[in-house]
N, CA, C and O of each residue as an XYZ file, in Angstrom:
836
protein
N      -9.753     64.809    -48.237
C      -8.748     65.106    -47.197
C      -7.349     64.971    -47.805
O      -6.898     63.939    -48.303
N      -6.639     66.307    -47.684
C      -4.983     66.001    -48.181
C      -4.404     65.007    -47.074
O      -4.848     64.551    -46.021
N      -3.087     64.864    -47.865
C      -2.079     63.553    -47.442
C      -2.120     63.689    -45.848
O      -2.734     62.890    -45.140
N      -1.298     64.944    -45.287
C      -0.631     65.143    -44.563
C      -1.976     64.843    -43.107
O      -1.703     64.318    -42.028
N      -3.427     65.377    -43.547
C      -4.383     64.904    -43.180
C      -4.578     63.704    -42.333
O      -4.802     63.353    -41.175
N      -4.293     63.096    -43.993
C      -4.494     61.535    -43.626
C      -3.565     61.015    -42.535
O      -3.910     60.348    -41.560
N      -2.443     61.385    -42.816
C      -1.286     60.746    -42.246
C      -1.335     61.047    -40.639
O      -0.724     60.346    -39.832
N      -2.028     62.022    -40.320
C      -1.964     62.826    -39.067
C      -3.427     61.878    -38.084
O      -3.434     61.643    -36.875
N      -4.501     61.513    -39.100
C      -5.506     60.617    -38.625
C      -5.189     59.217    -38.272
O      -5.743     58.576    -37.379
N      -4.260     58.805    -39.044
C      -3.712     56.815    -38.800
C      -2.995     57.456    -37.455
O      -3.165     56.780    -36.441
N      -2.335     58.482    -37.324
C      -1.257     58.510    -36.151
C      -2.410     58.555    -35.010
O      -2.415     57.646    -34.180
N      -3.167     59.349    -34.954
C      -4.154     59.390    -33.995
C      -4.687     58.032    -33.225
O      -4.722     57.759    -32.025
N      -5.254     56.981    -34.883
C      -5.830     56.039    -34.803
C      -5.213     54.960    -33.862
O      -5.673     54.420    -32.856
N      -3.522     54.761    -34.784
C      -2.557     54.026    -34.198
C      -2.611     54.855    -32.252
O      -3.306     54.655    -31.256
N      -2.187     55.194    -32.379
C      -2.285     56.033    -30.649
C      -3.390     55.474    -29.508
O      -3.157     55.143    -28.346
N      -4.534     55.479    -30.156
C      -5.708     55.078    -29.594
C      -5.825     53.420    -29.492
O      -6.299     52.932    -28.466
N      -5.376     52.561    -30.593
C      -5.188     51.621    -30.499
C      -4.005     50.934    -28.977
O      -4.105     50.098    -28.079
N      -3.100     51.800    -29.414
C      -1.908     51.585    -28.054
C      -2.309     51.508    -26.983
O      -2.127     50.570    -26.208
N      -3.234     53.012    -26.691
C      -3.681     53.101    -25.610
C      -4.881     52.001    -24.949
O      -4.712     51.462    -23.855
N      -6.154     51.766    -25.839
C      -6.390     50.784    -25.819
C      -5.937     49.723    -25.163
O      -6.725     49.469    -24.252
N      -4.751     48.737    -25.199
C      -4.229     47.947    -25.480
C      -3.435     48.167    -23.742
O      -3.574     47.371    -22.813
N      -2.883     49.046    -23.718
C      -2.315     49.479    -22.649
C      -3.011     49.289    -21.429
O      -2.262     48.722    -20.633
N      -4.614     49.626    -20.736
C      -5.415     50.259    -20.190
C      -5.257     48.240    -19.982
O      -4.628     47.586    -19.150
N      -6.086     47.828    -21.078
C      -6.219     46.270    -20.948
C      -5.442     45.195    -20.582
O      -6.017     44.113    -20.463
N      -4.386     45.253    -20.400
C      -2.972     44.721    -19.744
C      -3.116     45.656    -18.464
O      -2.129     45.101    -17.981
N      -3.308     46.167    -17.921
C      -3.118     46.565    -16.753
C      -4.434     46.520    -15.812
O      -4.379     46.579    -14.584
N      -5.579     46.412    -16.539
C      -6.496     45.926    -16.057
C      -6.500     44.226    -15.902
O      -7.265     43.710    -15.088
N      -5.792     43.579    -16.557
C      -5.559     42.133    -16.836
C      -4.707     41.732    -15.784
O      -4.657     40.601    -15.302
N      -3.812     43.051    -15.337
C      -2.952     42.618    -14.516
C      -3.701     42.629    -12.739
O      -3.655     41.690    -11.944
N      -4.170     43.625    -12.576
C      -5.329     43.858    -11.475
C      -5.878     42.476    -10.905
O      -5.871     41.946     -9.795
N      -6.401     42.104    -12.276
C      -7.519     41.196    -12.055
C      -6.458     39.553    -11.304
O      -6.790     38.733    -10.448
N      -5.185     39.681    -12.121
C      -4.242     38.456    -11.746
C      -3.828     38.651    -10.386
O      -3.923     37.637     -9.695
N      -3.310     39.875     -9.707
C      -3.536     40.327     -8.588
C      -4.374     39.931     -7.688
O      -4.245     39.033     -6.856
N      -5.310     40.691     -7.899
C      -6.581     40.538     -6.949
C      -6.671     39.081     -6.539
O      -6.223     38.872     -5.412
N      -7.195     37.905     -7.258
C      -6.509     36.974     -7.876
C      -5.473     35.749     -6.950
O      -5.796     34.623     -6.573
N      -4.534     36.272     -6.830
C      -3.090     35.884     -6.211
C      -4.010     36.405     -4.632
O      -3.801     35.485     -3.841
N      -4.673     37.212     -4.111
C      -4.860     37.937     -2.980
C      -5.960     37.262     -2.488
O      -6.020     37.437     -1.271
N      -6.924     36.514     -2.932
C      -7.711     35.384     -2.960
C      -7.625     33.897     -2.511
O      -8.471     33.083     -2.139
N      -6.677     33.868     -2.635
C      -6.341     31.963     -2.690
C      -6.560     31.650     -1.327
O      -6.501     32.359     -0.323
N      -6.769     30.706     -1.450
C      -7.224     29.477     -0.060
C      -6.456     30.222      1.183
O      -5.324     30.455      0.759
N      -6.559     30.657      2.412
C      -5.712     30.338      3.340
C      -6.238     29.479      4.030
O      -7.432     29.478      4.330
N      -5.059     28.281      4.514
C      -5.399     26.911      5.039
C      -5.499     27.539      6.852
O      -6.155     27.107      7.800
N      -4.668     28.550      6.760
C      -4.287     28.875      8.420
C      -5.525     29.506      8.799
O      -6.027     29.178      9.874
N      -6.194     30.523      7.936
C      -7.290     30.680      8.736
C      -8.792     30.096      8.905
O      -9.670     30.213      9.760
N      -8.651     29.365      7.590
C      -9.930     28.151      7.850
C      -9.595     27.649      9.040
O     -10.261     28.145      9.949
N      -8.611     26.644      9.466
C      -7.926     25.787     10.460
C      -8.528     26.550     11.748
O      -9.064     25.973     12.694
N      -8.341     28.024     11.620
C      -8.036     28.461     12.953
C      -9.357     28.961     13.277
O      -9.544     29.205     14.469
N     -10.674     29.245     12.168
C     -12.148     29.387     12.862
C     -12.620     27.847     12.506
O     -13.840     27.685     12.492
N     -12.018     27.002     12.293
C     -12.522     25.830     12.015
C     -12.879     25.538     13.543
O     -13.905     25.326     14.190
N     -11.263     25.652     13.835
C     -11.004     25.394     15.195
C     -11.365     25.801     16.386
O     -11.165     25.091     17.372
N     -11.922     26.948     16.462
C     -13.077     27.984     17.215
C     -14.167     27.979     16.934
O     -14.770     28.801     17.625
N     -14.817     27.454     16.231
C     -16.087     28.099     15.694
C     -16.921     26.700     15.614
O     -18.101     26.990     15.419
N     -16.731     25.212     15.697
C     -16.686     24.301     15.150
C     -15.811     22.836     16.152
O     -16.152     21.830     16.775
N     -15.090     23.249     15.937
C     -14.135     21.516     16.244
C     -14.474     21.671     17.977
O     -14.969     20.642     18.438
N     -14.295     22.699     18.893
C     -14.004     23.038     20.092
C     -15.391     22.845     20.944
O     -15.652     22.131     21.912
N     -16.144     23.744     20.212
C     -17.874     22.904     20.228
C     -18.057     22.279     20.040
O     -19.128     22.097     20.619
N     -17.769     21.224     19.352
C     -18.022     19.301     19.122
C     -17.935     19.225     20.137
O     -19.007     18.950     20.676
N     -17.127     19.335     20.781
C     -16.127     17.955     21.854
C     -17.204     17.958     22.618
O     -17.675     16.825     22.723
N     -17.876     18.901     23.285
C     -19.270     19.151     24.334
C     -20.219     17.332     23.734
O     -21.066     16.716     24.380
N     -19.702     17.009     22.523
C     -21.103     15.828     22.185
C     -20.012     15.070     22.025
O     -20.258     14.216     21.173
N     -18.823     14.969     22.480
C     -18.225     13.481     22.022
C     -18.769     12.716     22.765
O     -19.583     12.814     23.683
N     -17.904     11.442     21.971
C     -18.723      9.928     22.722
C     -17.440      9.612     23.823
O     -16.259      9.769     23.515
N     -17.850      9.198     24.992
C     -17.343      8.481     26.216
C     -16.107      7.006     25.651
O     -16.584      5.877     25.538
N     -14.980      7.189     25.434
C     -13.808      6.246     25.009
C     -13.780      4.925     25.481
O     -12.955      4.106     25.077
N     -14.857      4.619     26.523
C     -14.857      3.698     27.455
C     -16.071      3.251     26.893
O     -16.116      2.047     26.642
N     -16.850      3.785     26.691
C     -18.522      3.468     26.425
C     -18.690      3.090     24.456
O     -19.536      2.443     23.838
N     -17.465      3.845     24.000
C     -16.873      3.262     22.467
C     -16.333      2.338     22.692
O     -16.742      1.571     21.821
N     -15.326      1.567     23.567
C     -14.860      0.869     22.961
C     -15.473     -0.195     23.118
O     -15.493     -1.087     22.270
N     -16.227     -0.254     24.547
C     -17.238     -1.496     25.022
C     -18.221     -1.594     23.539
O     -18.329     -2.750     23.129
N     -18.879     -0.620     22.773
C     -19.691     -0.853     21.894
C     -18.873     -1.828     20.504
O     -19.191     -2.830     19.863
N     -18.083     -1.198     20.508
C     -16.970     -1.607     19.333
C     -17.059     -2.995     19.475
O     -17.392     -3.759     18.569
N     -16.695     -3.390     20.864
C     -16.631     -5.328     21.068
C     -17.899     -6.133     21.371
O     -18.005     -7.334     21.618
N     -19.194     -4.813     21.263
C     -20.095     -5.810     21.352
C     -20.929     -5.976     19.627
O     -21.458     -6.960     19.108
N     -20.749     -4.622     19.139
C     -21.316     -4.530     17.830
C     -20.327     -3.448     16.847
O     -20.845     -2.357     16.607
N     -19.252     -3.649     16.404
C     -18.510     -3.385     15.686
C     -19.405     -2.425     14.591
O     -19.411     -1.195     14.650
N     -19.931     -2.982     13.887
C     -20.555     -2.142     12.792
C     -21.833     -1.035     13.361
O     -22.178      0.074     12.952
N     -22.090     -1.482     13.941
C     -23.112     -0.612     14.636
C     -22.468      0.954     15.204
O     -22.792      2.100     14.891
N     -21.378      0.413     16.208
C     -20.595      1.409     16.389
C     -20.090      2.416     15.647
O     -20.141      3.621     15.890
N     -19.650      1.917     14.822
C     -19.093      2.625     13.469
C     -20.231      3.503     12.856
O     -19.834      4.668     12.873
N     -21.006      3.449     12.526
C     -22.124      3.382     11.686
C     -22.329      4.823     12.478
O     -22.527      5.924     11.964
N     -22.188      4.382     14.326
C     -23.371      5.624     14.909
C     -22.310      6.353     15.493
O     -22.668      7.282     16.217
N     -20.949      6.146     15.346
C     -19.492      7.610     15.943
C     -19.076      7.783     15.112
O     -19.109      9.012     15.043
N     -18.455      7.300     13.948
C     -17.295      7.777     13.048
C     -17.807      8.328     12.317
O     -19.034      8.358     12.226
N     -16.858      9.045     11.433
C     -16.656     10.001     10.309
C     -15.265      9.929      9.505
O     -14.150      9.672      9.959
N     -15.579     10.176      8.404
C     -14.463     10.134      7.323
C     -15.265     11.511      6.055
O     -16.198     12.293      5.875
N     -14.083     10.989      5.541
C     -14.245     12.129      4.067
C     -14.782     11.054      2.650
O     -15.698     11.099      1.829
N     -13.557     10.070      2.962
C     -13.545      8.778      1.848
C     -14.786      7.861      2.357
O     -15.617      7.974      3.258
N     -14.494      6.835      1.283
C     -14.811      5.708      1.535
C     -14.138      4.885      1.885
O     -13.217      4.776      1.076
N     -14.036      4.063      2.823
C     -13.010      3.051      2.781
C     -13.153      2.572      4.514
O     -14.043      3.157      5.132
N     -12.403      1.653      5.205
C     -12.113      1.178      6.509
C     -11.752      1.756      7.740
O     -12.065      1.386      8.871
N     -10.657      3.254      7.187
C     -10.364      3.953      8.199
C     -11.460      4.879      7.953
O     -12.178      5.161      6.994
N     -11.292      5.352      9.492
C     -12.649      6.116     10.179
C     -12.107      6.433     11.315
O     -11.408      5.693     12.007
N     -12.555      8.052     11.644
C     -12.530      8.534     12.718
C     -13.410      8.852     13.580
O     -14.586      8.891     13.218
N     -13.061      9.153     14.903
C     -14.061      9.487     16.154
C     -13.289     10.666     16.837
O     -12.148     11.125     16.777
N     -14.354     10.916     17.458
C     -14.489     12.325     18.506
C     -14.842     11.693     19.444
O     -15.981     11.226     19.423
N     -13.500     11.340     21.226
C     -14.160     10.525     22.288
C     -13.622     12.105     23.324
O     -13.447     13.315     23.180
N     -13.556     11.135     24.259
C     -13.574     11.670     25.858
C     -13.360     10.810     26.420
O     -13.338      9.612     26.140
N     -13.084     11.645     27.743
C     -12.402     10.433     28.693
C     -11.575     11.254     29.860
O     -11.194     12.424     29.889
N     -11.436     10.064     30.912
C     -10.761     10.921     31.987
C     -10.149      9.772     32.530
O     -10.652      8.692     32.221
N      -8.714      9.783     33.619
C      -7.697      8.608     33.913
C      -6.470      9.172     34.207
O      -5.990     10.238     33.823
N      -6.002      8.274     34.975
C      -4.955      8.463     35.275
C      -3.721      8.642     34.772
O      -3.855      7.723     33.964
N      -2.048      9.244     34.434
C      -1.282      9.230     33.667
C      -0.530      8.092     34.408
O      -0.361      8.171     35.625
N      -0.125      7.143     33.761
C       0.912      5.828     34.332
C       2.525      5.866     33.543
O       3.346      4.970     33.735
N       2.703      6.675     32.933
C       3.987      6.794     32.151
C       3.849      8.472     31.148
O       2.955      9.273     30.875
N       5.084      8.343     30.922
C       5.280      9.602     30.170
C       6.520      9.925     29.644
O       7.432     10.272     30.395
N       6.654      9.859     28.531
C       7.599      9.253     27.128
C       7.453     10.621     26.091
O       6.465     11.282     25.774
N       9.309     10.763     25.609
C       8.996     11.882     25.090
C       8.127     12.517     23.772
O       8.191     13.610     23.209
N       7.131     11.095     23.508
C       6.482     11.281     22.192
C       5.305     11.018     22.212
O       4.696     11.086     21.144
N       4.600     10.635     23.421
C       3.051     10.044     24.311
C       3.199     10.306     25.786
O       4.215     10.628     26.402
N       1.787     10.071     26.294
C       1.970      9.369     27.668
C       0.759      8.399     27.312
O      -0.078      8.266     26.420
N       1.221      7.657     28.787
C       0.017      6.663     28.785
C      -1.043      7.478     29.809
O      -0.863      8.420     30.580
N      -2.404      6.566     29.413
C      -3.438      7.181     30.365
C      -4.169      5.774     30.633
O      -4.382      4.839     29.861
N      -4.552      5.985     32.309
C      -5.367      4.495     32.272
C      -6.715      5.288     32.254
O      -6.871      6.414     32.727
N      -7.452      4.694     31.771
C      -8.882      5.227     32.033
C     -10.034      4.833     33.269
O     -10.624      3.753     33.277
N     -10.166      5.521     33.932
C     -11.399      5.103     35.001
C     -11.975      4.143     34.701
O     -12.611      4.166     33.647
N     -11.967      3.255     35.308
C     -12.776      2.026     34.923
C     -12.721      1.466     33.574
O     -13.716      0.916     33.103
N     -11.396      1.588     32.777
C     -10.988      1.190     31.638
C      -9.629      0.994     31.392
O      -8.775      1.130     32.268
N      -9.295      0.556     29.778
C      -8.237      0.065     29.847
C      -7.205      1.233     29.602
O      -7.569      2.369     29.905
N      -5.867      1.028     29.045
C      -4.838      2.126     29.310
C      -4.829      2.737     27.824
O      -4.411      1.815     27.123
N      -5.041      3.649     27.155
C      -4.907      4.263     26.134
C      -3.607      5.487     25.852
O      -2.924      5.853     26.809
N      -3.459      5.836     24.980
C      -1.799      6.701     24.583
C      -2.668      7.739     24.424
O      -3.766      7.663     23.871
N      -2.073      8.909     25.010
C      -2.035     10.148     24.255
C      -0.899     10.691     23.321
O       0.263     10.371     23.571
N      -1.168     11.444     22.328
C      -0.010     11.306     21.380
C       0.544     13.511     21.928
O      -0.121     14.518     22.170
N       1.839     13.231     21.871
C       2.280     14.709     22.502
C       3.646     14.958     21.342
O       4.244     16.033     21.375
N       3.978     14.072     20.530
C       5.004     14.806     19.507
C       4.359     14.414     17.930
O       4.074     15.328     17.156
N       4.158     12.913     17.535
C       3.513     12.674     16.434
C       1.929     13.289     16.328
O       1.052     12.454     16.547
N       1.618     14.256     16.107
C       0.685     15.237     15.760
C       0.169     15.163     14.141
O      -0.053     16.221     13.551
N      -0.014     13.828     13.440
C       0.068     13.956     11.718
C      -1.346     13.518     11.320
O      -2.152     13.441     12.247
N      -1.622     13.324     10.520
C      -2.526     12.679      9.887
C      -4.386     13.760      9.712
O      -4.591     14.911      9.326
N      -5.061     12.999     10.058
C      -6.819     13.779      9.411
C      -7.507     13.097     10.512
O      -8.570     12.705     10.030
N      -7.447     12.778     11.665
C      -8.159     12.125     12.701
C      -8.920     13.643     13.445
O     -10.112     13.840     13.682
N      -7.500     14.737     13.727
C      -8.446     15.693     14.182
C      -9.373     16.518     12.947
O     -10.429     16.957     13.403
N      -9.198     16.745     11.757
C      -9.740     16.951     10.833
C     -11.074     16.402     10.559
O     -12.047     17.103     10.281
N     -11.083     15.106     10.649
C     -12.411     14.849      9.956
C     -13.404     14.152     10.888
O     -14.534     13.924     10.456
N     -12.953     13.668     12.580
C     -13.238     12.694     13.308
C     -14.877     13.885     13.847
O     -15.836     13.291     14.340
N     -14.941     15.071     13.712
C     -16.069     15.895     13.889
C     -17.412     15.389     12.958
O     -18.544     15.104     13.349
N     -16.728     15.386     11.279
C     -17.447     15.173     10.650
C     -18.008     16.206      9.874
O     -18.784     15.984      8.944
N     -17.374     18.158     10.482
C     -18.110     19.075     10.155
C     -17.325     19.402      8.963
O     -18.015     20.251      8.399
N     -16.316     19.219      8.289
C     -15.890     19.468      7.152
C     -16.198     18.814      5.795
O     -15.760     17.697      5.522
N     -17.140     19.698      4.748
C     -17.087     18.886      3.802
C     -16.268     18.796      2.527
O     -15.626     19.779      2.157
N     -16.261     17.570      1.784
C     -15.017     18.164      0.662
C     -15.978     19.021     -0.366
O     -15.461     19.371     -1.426
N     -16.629     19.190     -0.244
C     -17.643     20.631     -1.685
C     -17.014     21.613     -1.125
O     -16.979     22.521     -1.956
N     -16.214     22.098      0.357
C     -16.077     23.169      0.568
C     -14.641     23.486     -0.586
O     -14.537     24.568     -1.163
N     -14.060     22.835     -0.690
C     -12.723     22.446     -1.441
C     -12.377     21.971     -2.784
O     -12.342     20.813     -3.200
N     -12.094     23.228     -3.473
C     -11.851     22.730     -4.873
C     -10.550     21.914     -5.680
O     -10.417     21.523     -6.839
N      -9.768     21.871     -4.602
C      -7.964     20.827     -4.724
C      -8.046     19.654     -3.343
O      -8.632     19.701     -2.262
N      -7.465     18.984     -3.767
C      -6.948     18.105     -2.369
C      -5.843     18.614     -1.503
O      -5.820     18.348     -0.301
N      -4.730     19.495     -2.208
C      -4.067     20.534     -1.779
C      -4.678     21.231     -0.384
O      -4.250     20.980      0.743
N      -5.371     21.821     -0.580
C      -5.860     22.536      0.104
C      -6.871     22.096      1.469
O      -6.799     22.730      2.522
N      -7.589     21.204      1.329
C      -7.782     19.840      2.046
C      -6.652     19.292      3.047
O      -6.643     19.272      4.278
N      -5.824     18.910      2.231
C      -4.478     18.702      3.211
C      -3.711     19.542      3.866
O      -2.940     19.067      4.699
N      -3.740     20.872      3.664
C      -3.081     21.576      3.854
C      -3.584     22.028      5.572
O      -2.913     22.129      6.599
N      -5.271     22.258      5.263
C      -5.872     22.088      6.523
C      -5.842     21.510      7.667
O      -5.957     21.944      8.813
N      -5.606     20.060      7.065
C      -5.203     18.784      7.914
C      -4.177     19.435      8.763
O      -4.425     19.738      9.930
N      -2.607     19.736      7.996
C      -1.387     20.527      8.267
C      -1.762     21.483      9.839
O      -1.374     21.508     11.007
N      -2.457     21.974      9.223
C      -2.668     23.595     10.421
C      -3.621     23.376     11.436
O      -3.865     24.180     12.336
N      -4.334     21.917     11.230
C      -5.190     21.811     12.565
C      -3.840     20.985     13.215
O      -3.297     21.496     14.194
N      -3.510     20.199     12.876
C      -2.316     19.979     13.825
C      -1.540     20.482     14.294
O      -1.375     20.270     15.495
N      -0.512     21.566     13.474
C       0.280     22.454     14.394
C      -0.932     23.721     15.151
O      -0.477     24.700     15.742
N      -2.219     23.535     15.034
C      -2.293     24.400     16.547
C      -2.643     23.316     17.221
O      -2.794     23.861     18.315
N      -2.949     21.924     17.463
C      -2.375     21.208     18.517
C      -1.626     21.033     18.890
O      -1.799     20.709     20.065
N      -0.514     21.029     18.559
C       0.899     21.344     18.516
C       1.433     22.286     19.803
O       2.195     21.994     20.724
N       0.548     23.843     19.415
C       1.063     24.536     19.780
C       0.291     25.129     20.996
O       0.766     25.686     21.986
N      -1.159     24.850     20.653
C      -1.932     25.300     21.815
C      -2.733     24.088     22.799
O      -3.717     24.404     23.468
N      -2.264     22.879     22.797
C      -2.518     22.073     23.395
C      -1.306     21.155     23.971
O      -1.135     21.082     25.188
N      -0.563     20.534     23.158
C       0.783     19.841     23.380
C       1.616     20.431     24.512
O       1.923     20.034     25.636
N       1.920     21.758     23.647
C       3.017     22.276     24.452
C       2.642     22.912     26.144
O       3.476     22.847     27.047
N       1.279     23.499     26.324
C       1.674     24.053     27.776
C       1.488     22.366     28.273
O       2.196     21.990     29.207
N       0.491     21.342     27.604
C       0.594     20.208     28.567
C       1.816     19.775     29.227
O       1.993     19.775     30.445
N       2.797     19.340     28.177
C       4.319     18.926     28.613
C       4.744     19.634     29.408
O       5.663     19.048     29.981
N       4.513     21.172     30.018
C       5.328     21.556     30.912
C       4.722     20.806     32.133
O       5.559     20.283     32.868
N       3.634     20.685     32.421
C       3.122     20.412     33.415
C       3.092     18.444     33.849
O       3.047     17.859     34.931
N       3.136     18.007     32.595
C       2.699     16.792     32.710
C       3.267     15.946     33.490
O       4.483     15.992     33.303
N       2.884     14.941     34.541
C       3.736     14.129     34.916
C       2.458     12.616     35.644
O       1.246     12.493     35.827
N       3.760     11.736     35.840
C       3.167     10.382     36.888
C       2.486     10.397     37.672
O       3.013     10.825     38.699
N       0.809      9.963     37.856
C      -0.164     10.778     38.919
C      -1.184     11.251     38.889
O      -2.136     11.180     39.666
N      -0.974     11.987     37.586
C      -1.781     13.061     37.441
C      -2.863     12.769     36.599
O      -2.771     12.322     35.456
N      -3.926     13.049     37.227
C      -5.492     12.703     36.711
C      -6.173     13.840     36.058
O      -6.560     14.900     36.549
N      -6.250     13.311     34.620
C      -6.424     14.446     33.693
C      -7.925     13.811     33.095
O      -8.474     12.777     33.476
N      -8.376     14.725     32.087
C      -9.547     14.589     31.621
C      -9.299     14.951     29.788
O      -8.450     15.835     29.672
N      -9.652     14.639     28.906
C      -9.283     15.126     27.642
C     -10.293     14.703     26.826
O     -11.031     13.880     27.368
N     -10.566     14.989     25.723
C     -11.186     15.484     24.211
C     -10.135     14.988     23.046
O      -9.133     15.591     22.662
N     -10.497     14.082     22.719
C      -9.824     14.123     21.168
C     -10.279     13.577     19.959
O     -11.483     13.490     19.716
N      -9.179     13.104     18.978
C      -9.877     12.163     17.807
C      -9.111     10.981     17.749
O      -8.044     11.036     18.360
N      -9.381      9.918     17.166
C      -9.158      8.947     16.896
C      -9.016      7.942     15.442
O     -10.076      7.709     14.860
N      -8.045      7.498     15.004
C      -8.270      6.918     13.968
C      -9.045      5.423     14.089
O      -8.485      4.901     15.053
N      -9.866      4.660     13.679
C      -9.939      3.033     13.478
C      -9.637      2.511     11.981
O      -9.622      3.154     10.932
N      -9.435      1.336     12.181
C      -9.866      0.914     10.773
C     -10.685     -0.800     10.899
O     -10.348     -1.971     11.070
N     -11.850     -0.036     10.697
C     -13.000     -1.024     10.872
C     -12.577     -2.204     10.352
O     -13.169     -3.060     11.009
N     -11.563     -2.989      9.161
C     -11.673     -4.194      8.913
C     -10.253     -4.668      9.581
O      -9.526     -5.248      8.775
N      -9.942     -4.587     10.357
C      -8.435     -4.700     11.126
C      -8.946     -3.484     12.468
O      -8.382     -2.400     12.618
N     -10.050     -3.952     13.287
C     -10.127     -3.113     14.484
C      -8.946     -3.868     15.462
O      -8.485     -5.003     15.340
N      -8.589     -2.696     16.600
C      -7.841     -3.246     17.514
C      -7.971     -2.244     18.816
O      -7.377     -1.168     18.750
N      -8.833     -2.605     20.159
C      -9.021     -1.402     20.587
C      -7.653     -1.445     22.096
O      -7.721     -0.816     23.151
N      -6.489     -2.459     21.619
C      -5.722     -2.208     22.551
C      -5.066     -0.967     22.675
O      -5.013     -0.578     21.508
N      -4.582     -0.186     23.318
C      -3.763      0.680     23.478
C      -4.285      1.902     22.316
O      -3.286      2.499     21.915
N      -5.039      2.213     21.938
C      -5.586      3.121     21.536
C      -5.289      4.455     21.269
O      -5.874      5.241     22.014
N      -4.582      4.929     20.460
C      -3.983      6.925     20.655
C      -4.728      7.630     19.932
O      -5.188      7.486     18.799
N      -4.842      8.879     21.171
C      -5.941      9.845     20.636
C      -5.142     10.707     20.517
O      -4.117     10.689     21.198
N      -5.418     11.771     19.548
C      -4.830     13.198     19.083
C      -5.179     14.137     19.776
O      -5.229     15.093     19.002
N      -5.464     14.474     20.797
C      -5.796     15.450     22.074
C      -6.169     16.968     21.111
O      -5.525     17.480     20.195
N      -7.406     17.372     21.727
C      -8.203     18.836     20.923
C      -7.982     19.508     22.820
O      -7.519     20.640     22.963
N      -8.293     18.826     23.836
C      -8.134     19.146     24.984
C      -7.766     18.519     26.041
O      -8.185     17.374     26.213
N      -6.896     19.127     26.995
C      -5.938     18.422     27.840
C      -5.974     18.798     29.138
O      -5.624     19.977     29.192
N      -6.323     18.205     30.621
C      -6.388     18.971     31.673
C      -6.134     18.541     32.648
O      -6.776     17.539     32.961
N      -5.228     18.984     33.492
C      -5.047     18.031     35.150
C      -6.630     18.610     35.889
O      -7.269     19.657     35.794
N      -6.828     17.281     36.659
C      -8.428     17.236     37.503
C      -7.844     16.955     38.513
O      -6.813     16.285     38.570
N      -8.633     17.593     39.725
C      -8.742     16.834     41.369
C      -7.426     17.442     41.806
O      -7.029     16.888     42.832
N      -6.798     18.180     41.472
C      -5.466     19.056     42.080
C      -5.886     20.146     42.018
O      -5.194     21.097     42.382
């Protein structure tokens, strides 16, 4: 093969190489894409968590009155047969119920007395923590490959309590009013205290009006 041959084949070669090279960066880029289009959303786990799951619990919570009497007669027992956590450790949550009267109403709780029980808080602005998160029990951490993302959940089950429970309550809420509710609860089994008690409300309802 003369020069000019040759010279005309590396150009080819070189060309094909480029192209090559080209095709693979942009397929590389696809894939980082696709990728980015994938990642966790916390809002919509939260939100069939929250339909599909947390809303159907409440139908089996335990009676708040009938917990706490167990709590003071057998502490560990109790624990053992309502709560749920993720960790290991003292704090532990529950899924109760309950129905009572409202005796106060404060712009960050109200109080509730309970039928034939003592007076417990509902919480209507501090909305934080993993009580409604984990007090079901139906979330596991294998579903979750960061703690990020775990927490983040936590995040978005609260603001839709926030938003679809809290808020139409407060318009309505007042002194009187005999409601019925669903929620979660934090304890911490080695420092129990079942005075005054605040639940994180999943459901909220005026009864008998």
């Amino acid at each position: 093969m003369n020069k000019p041959g040759l010279k005309y084949g590396a150009l080819l070669l070189l060309l094909a190489v480029v192209v090559y090279h080209s095709v693979y960066f942009k397929k590389l880029d696809e894939v980082k894409a696709k990728g980015a289009r994938t990642q966790f959303d916390a809002a919509a786990y939260a939100d069939a968590f929250w339909k599909t799951k947390l809303l159907p619990a409440t139908t089996k919570a335990t009676d708040l009155n009938t917990l706490i009497q167990a709590l003071k007669t057998d502490k560990d027992q109790a624990f053992a047969a309502h709560s749920n956590a993720m960790s290991i450790g003292n704090i532990r949550y529950f899924l109760v119920k309950g129905q009572g009267k409202i005796t106060a109403v404060r712009d960050q709780e109200v109080t509730v007395s309970l039928t034939n029980g003592p007076d417990i808080i509902v919480a209507t602005e501090y909305i934080f923590g993993n009580a409604a998160r984990d007090a079901s029990g139906l979330i596991s951490l294998t579903e979750f490959t960061n703690t990020m993302d775990l927490n983040n959940v936590s995040a978005e089950i609260n603001q839709i309590i926030r938003k679809r429970v809290v808020a139409p309550f407060k318009t309505s809420v007042k002194t009187g009013m005999e409601v019925e509710f669903t929620g979660a609860i934090e304890l911490n089994r080695a420092h129990l205290h079942t005075e005054a008690i605040e639940v994180i409300p999943i459901s909220i309802r005026s009864v008998g009006t």
